[in-house]
Amino acid sequence: MRTNRKCFNGYASSVLSQRNAGSVISDAQLDELSSQDYVVIRDFIPNDLVAALRNDVSRLRNNGKFKVARIGQDYTNNLNEDIRVAETCFIGPSKLQDCKDDGRSRLYQILEDLRADLSGNSKFDVVAEDTGELKLAAPALDSKLSEQLYAYYPEGGFYRRHCDAIVGSASVLRAYSLLLYLNEDWNTDDGGELRLHFDSGRDFLPDGEVPNYIDVPPHGGTLVLFKSDKIPHEVLDTKSSRLAVVGWYNRPMTVSDIDSISTESDKTRTIMLLASATLITAGLASILL
């Protein structure tokens, strides 16, 4: 079977484009995200911050802050080592108050600036090709709903193909997914690339379709940003430990979203989560991952 496979070894074509004042992503990079549903940006954060965050991961792991990662949506959240082998630690401005870190605080500001660049940006409006009429406005992104975590993949770790936004669960609020790599001196023998899939399937390649994907090397400082409902993806098997910041920018929940959630118990839990902004981020992240 023929495979349309590419390895992403370079910078996003727009990486040298000038950013607008106060922005952390350029107009050209936003155009790439709009046109192809993903963008890869090398050196998104400086080397000193990559090193600081890597040290933060080590300290948090030594302090027992990481947990074995689970999979699933809402009440189906479970441990399945056939699908995922990794450890995670949820982070965010209101979390880990007993383990504060200057590098992590710098990260929070950068990710908040990125959210502001994406939120309601007209580049992501959906318009009719024939009339130019607005069909769907770009989503506003609620800063209180942003999800962030550290992901640590040990040697032999992986995360099989999956989608981040699932209809019928609270994860449908996810508009954009991000991975920001913290690896030092990564090389091809280390494995652990991120594979982005472009066939018509979701969690699996449809029968009869030719595989079509790119592999993104997890070089430290590289940002991968994509639309959560558009790009199935997976972490390939690691031959050396792999570190990343993982996050999602979420739009506000609507009444129709609540109506679409699968069960009455899930609806009740979702409404309770919405009642407190301090619970929303922790609740969505801990339930959905």
C-alpha atoms as a printed R data frame, in Angstrom:
    type eleno elety resid chain resno       x      y      z
1   ATOM     1    CA   MET     A     1   0.000  0.000  0.000
2   ATOM     2    CA   ARG     A     2   1.290  3.431 -0.921
3   ATOM     3    CA   THR     A     3   1.713  5.816  1.996
4   ATOM     4    CA   ASN     A     4   1.679  9.583  1.692
5   ATOM     5    CA   ARG     A     5   4.223 10.186  4.424
6   ATOM     6    CA   LYS     A     6   6.233 13.303  5.140
7   ATOM     7    CA   CYS     A     7   8.689 14.192  7.863
8   ATOM     8    CA   PHE     A     8   8.539 17.785  9.017
9   ATOM     9    CA   ASN     A     9  12.165 18.811  9.433
10  ATOM    10    CA   GLY     A    10  12.038 22.531  8.808
11  ATOM    11    CA   TYR     A    11  10.498 25.665 10.145
12  ATOM    12    CA   ALA     A    12   6.982 26.749  9.361
13  ATOM    13    CA   SER     A    13   7.372 28.670  6.110
14  ATOM    14    CA   SER     A    14   6.323 31.784  7.950
15  ATOM    15    CA   VAL     A    15   8.643 31.476 10.930
16  ATOM    16    CA   LEU     A    16  10.700 34.500  9.905
17  ATOM    17    CA   SER     A    17   7.594 36.680  9.450
18  ATOM    18    CA   GLN     A    18   7.274 39.719 11.662
19  ATOM    19    CA   ARG     A    19   4.842 39.445 14.552
20  ATOM    20    CA   ASN     A    20   2.413 42.223 15.356
21  ATOM    21    CA   ALA     A    21   3.217 44.214 18.476
22  ATOM    22    CA   GLY     A    22   2.066 42.283 21.520
23  ATOM    23    CA   SER     A    23   1.512 39.067 19.546
24  ATOM    24    CA   VAL     A    24   3.399 35.805 19.971
25  ATOM    25    CA   ILE     A    25   2.451 34.410 16.551
26  ATOM    26    CA   SER     A    26   2.784 36.097 13.157
27  ATOM    27    CA   ASP     A    27   0.016 36.837 10.666
28  ATOM    28    CA   ALA     A    28   1.594 34.403  8.216
29  ATOM    29    CA   GLN     A    29   1.623 31.638 10.837
30  ATOM    30    CA   LEU     A    30  -2.033 32.349 11.594
31  ATOM    31    CA   ASP     A    31  -2.726 32.089  7.855
32  ATOM    32    CA   GLU     A    32  -1.069 28.651  7.808
33  ATOM    33    CA   LEU     A    33  -3.184 27.496 10.725
34  ATOM    34    CA   SER     A    34  -6.307 28.792  9.004
35  ATOM    35    CA   SER     A    35  -5.564 27.218  5.620
36  ATOM    36    CA   GLN     A    36  -4.195 23.804  6.643
37  ATOM    37    CA   ASP     A    37  -5.639 23.407 10.187
38  ATOM    38    CA   TYR     A    38  -2.170 23.171 11.791
39  ATOM    39    CA   VAL     A    39   1.103 25.037 12.024
40  ATOM    40    CA   VAL     A    40   4.546 24.005 13.292
41  ATOM    41    CA   ILE     A    41   6.790 26.739 14.691
42  ATOM    42    CA   ARG     A    42  10.402 26.047 15.625
43  ATOM    43    CA   ASP     A    43  12.029 28.080 18.437
44  ATOM    44    CA   PHE     A    44   8.674 29.365 19.685
45  ATOM    45    CA   ILE     A    45  10.228 29.828 23.126
46  ATOM    46    CA   PRO     A    46  13.919 30.551 23.879
47  ATOM    47    CA   ASN     A    47  16.384 27.892 24.944
48  ATOM    48    CA   ASP     A    48  16.710 29.236 28.481
49  ATOM    49    CA   LEU     A    49  12.968 28.808 29.046
50  ATOM    50    CA   VAL     A    50  13.049 25.311 27.545
51  ATOM    51    CA   ALA     A    51  15.774 24.402 30.045
52  ATOM    52    CA   ALA     A    52  13.917 26.022 32.943
53  ATOM    53    CA   LEU     A    53  10.722 24.119 32.165
54  ATOM    54    CA   ARG     A    54  12.647 20.874 31.774
55  ATOM    55    CA   ASN     A    55  14.104 21.417 35.250
56  ATOM    56    CA   ASP     A    56  10.608 22.171 36.541
57  ATOM    57    CA   VAL     A    57   9.359 18.835 35.185
58  ATOM    58    CA   SER     A    58  12.207 17.019 36.932
59  ATOM    59    CA   ARG     A    59  11.482 18.746 40.243
60  ATOM    60    CA   LEU     A    60   7.742 18.066 40.050
61  ATOM    61    CA   ARG     A    61   8.324 14.405 39.220
62  ATOM    62    CA   ASN     A    62  10.681 14.077 42.173
63  ATOM    63    CA   ASN     A    63   7.990 15.639 44.375
64  ATOM    64    CA   GLY     A    64   5.375 13.126 43.267
65  ATOM    65    CA   LYS     A    65   3.246 15.603 41.304
66  ATOM    66    CA   PHE     A    66   3.005 13.445 38.167
67  ATOM    67    CA   LYS     A    67   0.373 10.728 37.773
68  ATOM    68    CA   VAL     A    68  -0.037  7.879 35.305
69  ATOM    69    CA   ALA     A    69  -2.001  9.278 32.354
70  ATOM    70    CA   ARG     A    70  -5.478  7.948 31.620
71  ATOM    71    CA   ILE     A    71  -7.668  8.132 28.536
72  ATOM    72    CA   GLY     A    72 -11.337  8.560 27.797
73  ATOM    73    CA   GLN     A    73 -14.134 11.064 28.056
74  ATOM    74    CA   ASP     A    74 -16.218 12.013 31.091
75  ATOM    75    CA   TYR     A    75 -17.095  8.927 33.196
76  ATOM    76    CA   THR     A    76 -15.302  6.516 30.841
77  ATOM    77    CA   ASN     A    77 -11.921  7.883 31.945
78  ATOM    78    CA   ASN     A    78  -9.671  4.874 32.562
79  ATOM    79    CA   LEU     A    79  -6.179  3.450 32.416
80  ATOM    80    CA   ASN     A    80  -5.413  1.670 29.131
81  ATOM    81    CA   GLU     A    81  -1.744  0.950 28.488
82  ATOM    82    CA   ASP     A    82  -2.555 -0.450 25.046
83  ATOM    83    CA   ILE     A    83  -3.421  3.103 23.989
84  ATOM    84    CA   ARG     A    84  -1.279  5.327 26.180
85  ATOM    85    CA   VAL     A    85   1.869  5.023 28.302
86  ATOM    86    CA   ALA     A    86   2.787  8.364 29.847
87  ATOM    87    CA   GLU     A    87   2.699 10.482 32.995
88  ATOM    88    CA   THR     A    88   1.032 13.886 33.338
89  ATOM    89    CA   CYS     A    89   0.940 16.796 35.745
90  ATOM    90    CA   PHE     A    90  -1.797 19.410 35.394
91  ATOM    91    CA   ILE     A    91  -0.519 22.971 35.492
92  ATOM    92    CA   GLY     A    92  -2.048 26.443 35.306
93  ATOM    93    CA   PRO     A    93  -1.938 29.783 37.132
94  ATOM    94    CA   SER     A    94  -4.134 28.505 39.978
95  ATOM    95    CA   LYS     A    95  -2.399 25.136 40.364
96  ATOM    96    CA   LEU     A    96   0.727 23.902 42.152
97  ATOM    97    CA   GLN     A    97   0.710 26.825 44.567
98  ATOM    98    CA   ASP     A    98   3.044 24.854 46.816
99  ATOM    99    CA   CYS     A    99   5.564 24.451 43.964
100 ATOM   100    CA   LYS     A   100   5.723 27.822 42.241
101 ATOM   101    CA   ASP     A   101   8.276 28.336 39.484
102 ATOM   102    CA   ASP     A   102   9.425 31.445 37.606
103 ATOM   103    CA   GLY     A   103   9.806 29.599 34.320
104 ATOM   104    CA   ARG     A   104   6.287 28.214 34.596
105 ATOM   105    CA   SER     A   105   4.974 31.738 35.234
106 ATOM   106    CA   ARG     A   106   6.696 32.909 32.032
107 ATOM   107    CA   LEU     A   107   5.077 30.013 30.194
108 ATOM   108    CA   TYR     A   108   1.605 30.954 31.466
109 ATOM   109    CA   GLN     A   109   1.967 34.482 30.103
110 ATOM   110    CA   ILE     A   110   3.138 33.234 26.688
111 ATOM   111    CA   LEU     A   111   0.249 30.763 26.434
112 ATOM   112    CA   GLU     A   112  -2.230 33.427 27.508
113 ATOM   113    CA   ASP     A   113  -0.860 35.784 24.822
114 ATOM   114    CA   LEU     A   114  -1.255 32.997 22.268
115 ATOM   115    CA   ARG     A   115  -4.858 32.470 23.367
116 ATOM   116    CA   ALA     A   116  -5.501 36.194 22.891
117 ATOM   117    CA   ASP     A   117  -4.023 36.028 19.369
118 ATOM   118    CA   LEU     A   118  -6.393 33.184 18.446
119 ATOM   119    CA   SER     A   119  -9.555 34.255 20.257
120 ATOM   120    CA   GLY     A   120 -12.218 35.576 17.887
121 ATOM   121    CA   ASN     A   121  -9.589 36.165 15.197
122 ATOM   122    CA   SER     A   122 -11.352 36.918 11.905
123 ATOM   123    CA   LYS     A   123  -8.759 34.853 10.022
124 ATOM   124    CA   PHE     A   124 -10.687 31.822 11.301
125 ATOM   125    CA   ASP     A   125 -14.141 33.024 10.276
126 ATOM   126    CA   VAL     A   126 -15.975 30.628  7.960
127 ATOM   127    CA   VAL     A   127 -17.392 32.494  4.948
128 ATOM   128    CA   ALA     A   128 -19.338 31.394  1.883
129 ATOM   129    CA   GLU     A   129 -17.012 31.088 -1.114
130 ATOM   130    CA   ASP     A   130 -19.531 32.448 -3.598
131 ATOM   131    CA   THR     A   131 -20.911 35.407 -1.637
132 ATOM   132    CA   GLY     A   132 -18.333 36.052  1.056
133 ATOM   133    CA   GLU     A   133 -21.146 35.951  3.601
134 ATOM   134    CA   LEU     A   134 -20.139 35.062  7.150
135 ATOM   135    CA   LYS     A   135 -21.349 31.551  7.986
136 ATOM   136    CA   LEU     A   136 -19.568 30.987 11.298
137 ATOM   137    CA   ALA     A   137 -17.546 33.462 13.317
138 ATOM   138    CA   ALA     A   138 -14.214 32.405 14.794
139 ATOM   139    CA   PRO     A   139 -14.728 31.175 18.340
140 ATOM   140    CA   ALA     A   140 -13.982 33.349 21.319
141 ATOM   141    CA   LEU     A   141 -11.692 31.462 23.697
142 ATOM   142    CA   ASP     A   142 -12.419 31.584 27.417
143 ATOM   143    CA   SER     A   143  -9.219 32.016 29.412
144 ATOM   144    CA   LYS     A   144 -10.862 30.373 32.437
145 ATOM   145    CA   LEU     A   145 -11.383 27.181 30.420
146 ATOM   146    CA   SER     A   146  -7.818 26.813 29.130
147 ATOM   147    CA   GLU     A   147  -6.259 23.424 29.946
148 ATOM   148    CA   GLN     A   148  -2.519 22.901 30.419
149 ATOM   149    CA   LEU     A   149  -0.357 20.020 31.544
150 ATOM   150    CA   TYR     A   150   3.145 18.625 31.450
151 ATOM   151    CA   ALA     A   151   3.423 15.287 29.649
152 ATOM   152    CA   TYR     A   152   6.318 12.919 30.355
153 ATOM   153    CA   TYR     A   153   6.758  9.880 28.099
154 ATOM   154    CA   PRO     A   154   9.280  7.341 29.446
155 ATOM   155    CA   GLU     A   155  11.319  5.101 27.199
156 ATOM   156    CA   GLY     A   156   8.717  2.852 25.553
157 ATOM   157    CA   GLY     A   157   5.965  5.451 25.959
158 ATOM   158    CA   PHE     A   158   3.362  6.273 23.297
159 ATOM   159    CA   TYR     A   159  -0.157  7.561 22.681
160 ATOM   160    CA   ARG     A   160  -2.063  5.841 19.876
161 ATOM   161    CA   ARG     A   161  -4.099  7.714 17.302
162 ATOM   162    CA   HIS     A   162  -6.938  9.797 18.738
163 ATOM   163    CA   CYS     A   163  -8.886 13.051 18.413
164 ATOM   164    CA   ASP     A   164  -9.014 15.783 21.049
165 ATOM   165    CA   ALA     A   165 -12.563 17.058 20.501
166 ATOM   166    CA   ILE     A   166 -15.284 14.419 20.804
167 ATOM   167    CA   VAL     A   167 -18.923 15.158 19.982
168 ATOM   168    CA   GLY     A   168 -21.170 14.173 22.887
169 ATOM   169    CA   SER     A   169 -18.639 15.006 25.596
170 ATOM   170    CA   ALA     A   170 -17.341 18.181 27.226
171 ATOM   171    CA   SER     A   171 -14.193 17.942 25.089
172 ATOM   172    CA   VAL     A   172 -16.253 19.329 22.178
173 ATOM   173    CA   LEU     A   173 -15.417 22.755 23.635
174 ATOM   174    CA   ARG     A   174 -11.789 22.341 22.574
175 ATOM   175    CA   ALA     A   175 -11.056 24.659 19.657
176 ATOM   176    CA   TYR     A   176  -7.244 24.494 19.437
177 ATOM   177    CA   SER     A   177  -4.708 21.955 20.695
178 ATOM   178    CA   LEU     A   178  -1.047 22.680 21.335
179 ATOM   179    CA   LEU     A   179   2.140 20.790 22.072
180 ATOM   180    CA   LEU     A   180   5.286 22.633 23.094
181 ATOM   181    CA   TYR     A   181   8.353 20.417 23.268
182 ATOM   182    CA   LEU     A   182  10.986 20.549 26.006
183 ATOM   183    CA   ASN     A   183  13.396 17.855 24.795
184 ATOM   184    CA   GLU     A   184  17.148 18.362 24.848
185 ATOM   185    CA   ASP     A   185  19.320 17.251 21.892
186 ATOM   186    CA   TRP     A   186  16.569 15.106 20.338
187 ATOM   187    CA   ASN     A   187  17.609 12.910 17.382
188 ATOM   188    CA   THR     A   188  15.768 10.473 15.123
189 ATOM   189    CA   ASP     A   189  16.922  7.446 17.142
190 ATOM   190    CA   ASP     A   190  14.977  8.792 20.146
191 ATOM   191    CA   GLY     A   191  11.562  8.320 18.493
192 ATOM   192    CA   GLY     A   192   8.481  9.950 19.981
193 ATOM   193    CA   GLU     A   193   7.567 12.066 16.952
194 ATOM   194    CA   LEU     A   194   4.082 13.549 16.734
195 ATOM   195    CA   ARG     A   195   2.190 12.099 13.770
196 ATOM   196    CA   LEU     A   196  -0.572 14.283 12.309
197 ATOM   197    CA   HIS     A   197  -3.088 12.402 10.149
198 ATOM   198    CA   PHE     A   198  -4.877 13.868  7.121
199 ATOM   199    CA   ASP     A   199  -7.104 11.003  5.932
200 ATOM   200    CA   SER     A   200 -10.879 11.143  6.451
201 ATOM   201    CA   GLY     A   201 -10.894  8.997  9.607
202 ATOM   202    CA   ARG     A   202 -10.986  9.879 13.286
203 ATOM   203    CA   ASP     A   203  -9.416  7.330 15.663
204 ATOM   204    CA   PHE     A   204  -8.656  4.877 12.841
205 ATOM   205    CA   LEU     A   205  -7.642  4.887  9.184
206 ATOM   206    CA   PRO     A   206 -10.774  4.120  7.105
207 ATOM   207    CA   ASP     A   207 -10.729  0.876  5.133
208 ATOM   208    CA   GLY     A   208  -9.376  1.349  1.638
209 ATOM   209    CA   GLU     A   209  -7.773  4.735  2.276
210 ATOM   210    CA   VAL     A   210  -4.075  5.397  1.775
211 ATOM   211    CA   PRO     A   211  -2.304  6.614  4.947
212 ATOM   212    CA   ASN     A   212  -1.545 10.318  4.691
213 ATOM   213    CA   TYR     A   213   0.388 11.999  7.489
214 ATOM   214    CA   ILE     A   214   3.400 14.027  8.563
215 ATOM   215    CA   ASP     A   215   5.765 13.293 11.442
216 ATOM   216    CA   VAL     A   216   6.907 16.278 13.519
217 ATOM   217    CA   PRO     A   217  10.239 15.873 15.370
218 ATOM   218    CA   PRO     A   218   9.884 16.915 19.034
219 ATOM   219    CA   HIS     A   219  12.772 19.391 19.126
220 ATOM   220    CA   GLY     A   220  12.914 21.526 22.245
221 ATOM   221    CA   GLY     A   221  11.158 24.862 21.742
222 ATOM   222    CA   THR     A   222   8.971 23.647 18.861
223 ATOM   223    CA   LEU     A   223   5.266 24.513 19.023
224 ATOM   224    CA   VAL     A   224   2.647 22.439 17.205
225 ATOM   225    CA   LEU     A   225  -0.753 24.137 17.092
226 ATOM   226    CA   PHE     A   226  -3.815 22.622 15.414
227 ATOM   227    CA   LYS     A   227  -7.600 22.688 15.344
228 ATOM   228    CA   SER     A   228  -8.811 20.159 17.908
229 ATOM   229    CA   ASP     A   229 -11.719 18.843 15.847
230 ATOM   230    CA   LYS     A   230  -9.775 18.529 12.594
231 ATOM   231    CA   ILE     A   231  -6.500 16.643 13.134
232 ATOM   232    CA   PRO     A   232  -6.275 13.070 14.469
233 ATOM   233    CA   HIS     A   233  -2.791 12.528 15.870
234 ATOM   234    CA   GLU     A   234  -0.573 10.175 17.851
235 ATOM   235    CA   VAL     A   235   2.727 10.045 19.716
236 ATOM   236    CA   LEU     A   236   4.988  7.417 18.166
237 ATOM   237    CA   ASP     A   237   6.864  4.962 20.386
238 ATOM   238    CA   THR     A   238   9.679  6.596 22.329
239 ATOM   239    CA   LYS     A   239  13.159  5.145 22.592
240 ATOM   240    CA   SER     A   240  14.175  7.877 25.008
241 ATOM   241    CA   SER     A   241  12.172  9.975 27.465
242 ATOM   242    CA   ARG     A   242  10.095 12.757 25.893
243 ATOM   243    CA   LEU     A   243   8.819 15.973 27.505
244 ATOM   244    CA   ALA     A   244   6.157 18.424 26.374
245 ATOM   245    CA   VAL     A   245   3.680 21.023 27.489
246 ATOM   246    CA   VAL     A   246   0.222 20.043 26.234
247 ATOM   247    CA   GLY     A   247  -2.773 22.360 26.187
248 ATOM   248    CA   TRP     A   248  -6.182 23.182 24.803
249 ATOM   249    CA   TYR     A   249  -7.970 26.476 24.252
250 ATOM   250    CA   ASN     A   250 -11.705 26.110 24.823
251 ATOM   251    CA   ARG     A   251 -14.693 28.102 23.663
252 ATOM   252    CA   PRO     A   252 -17.558 28.831 26.067
253 ATOM   253    CA   MET     A   253 -20.237 26.159 26.432
254 ATOM   254    CA   THR     A   254 -23.689 26.743 24.940
255 ATOM   255    CA   VAL     A   255 -27.080 25.264 25.768
256 ATOM   256    CA   SER     A   256 -26.866 23.111 22.621
257 ATOM   257    CA   ASP     A   257 -23.538 21.708 23.860
258 ATOM   258    CA   ILE     A   258 -25.155 20.635 27.117
259 ATOM   259    CA   ASP     A   259 -28.052 19.059 25.196
260 ATOM   260    CA   SER     A   260 -25.590 17.072 23.058
261 ATOM   261    CA   ILE     A   261 -23.727 15.507 25.997
262 ATOM   262    CA   SER     A   262 -24.499 11.817 26.079
263 ATOM   263    CA   THR     A   263 -26.119 11.140 29.457
264 ATOM   264    CA   GLU     A   264 -28.085 13.026 32.082
265 ATOM   265    CA   SER     A   265 -25.377 12.346 34.662
266 ATOM   266    CA   ASP     A   266 -22.751 13.845 32.349
267 ATOM   267    CA   LYS     A   267 -24.962 16.908 31.768
268 ATOM   268    CA   THR     A   268 -25.373 17.419 35.500
269 ATOM   269    CA   ARG     A   269 -21.641 17.130 36.078
270 ATOM   270    CA   THR     A   270 -20.876 19.543 33.230
271 ATOM   271    CA   ILE     A   271 -23.298 22.147 34.590
272 ATOM   272    CA   MET     A   272 -21.682 21.807 38.018
273 ATOM   273    CA   LEU     A   273 -18.280 22.353 36.448
274 ATOM   274    CA   LEU     A   274 -19.511 25.497 34.737
275 ATOM   275    CA   ALA     A   275 -20.704 26.842 38.083
276 ATOM   276    CA   SER     A   276 -17.142 27.477 39.257
277 ATOM   277    CA   ALA     A   277 -14.287 28.709 37.111
278 ATOM   278    CA   THR     A   278 -11.814 27.276 39.602
279 ATOM   279    CA   LEU     A   279 -13.231 23.823 38.949
280 ATOM   280    CA   ILE     A   280 -13.690 24.024 35.198
281 ATOM   281    CA   THR     A   281 -10.091 23.688 34.124
282 ATOM   282    CA   ALA     A   282  -9.236 20.964 36.607
283 ATOM   283    CA   GLY     A   283 -12.525 19.198 35.952
284 ATOM   284    CA   LEU     A   284 -12.317 19.178 32.172
285 ATOM   285    CA   ALA     A   285  -8.681 18.175 32.135
286 ATOM   286    CA   SER     A   286  -8.862 15.447 34.779
287 ATOM   287    CA   ILE     A   287 -12.027 13.956 33.297
288 ATOM   288    CA   LEU     A   288 -11.009 14.119 29.675
289 ATOM   289    CA   LEU     A   289  -7.437 12.869 29.829
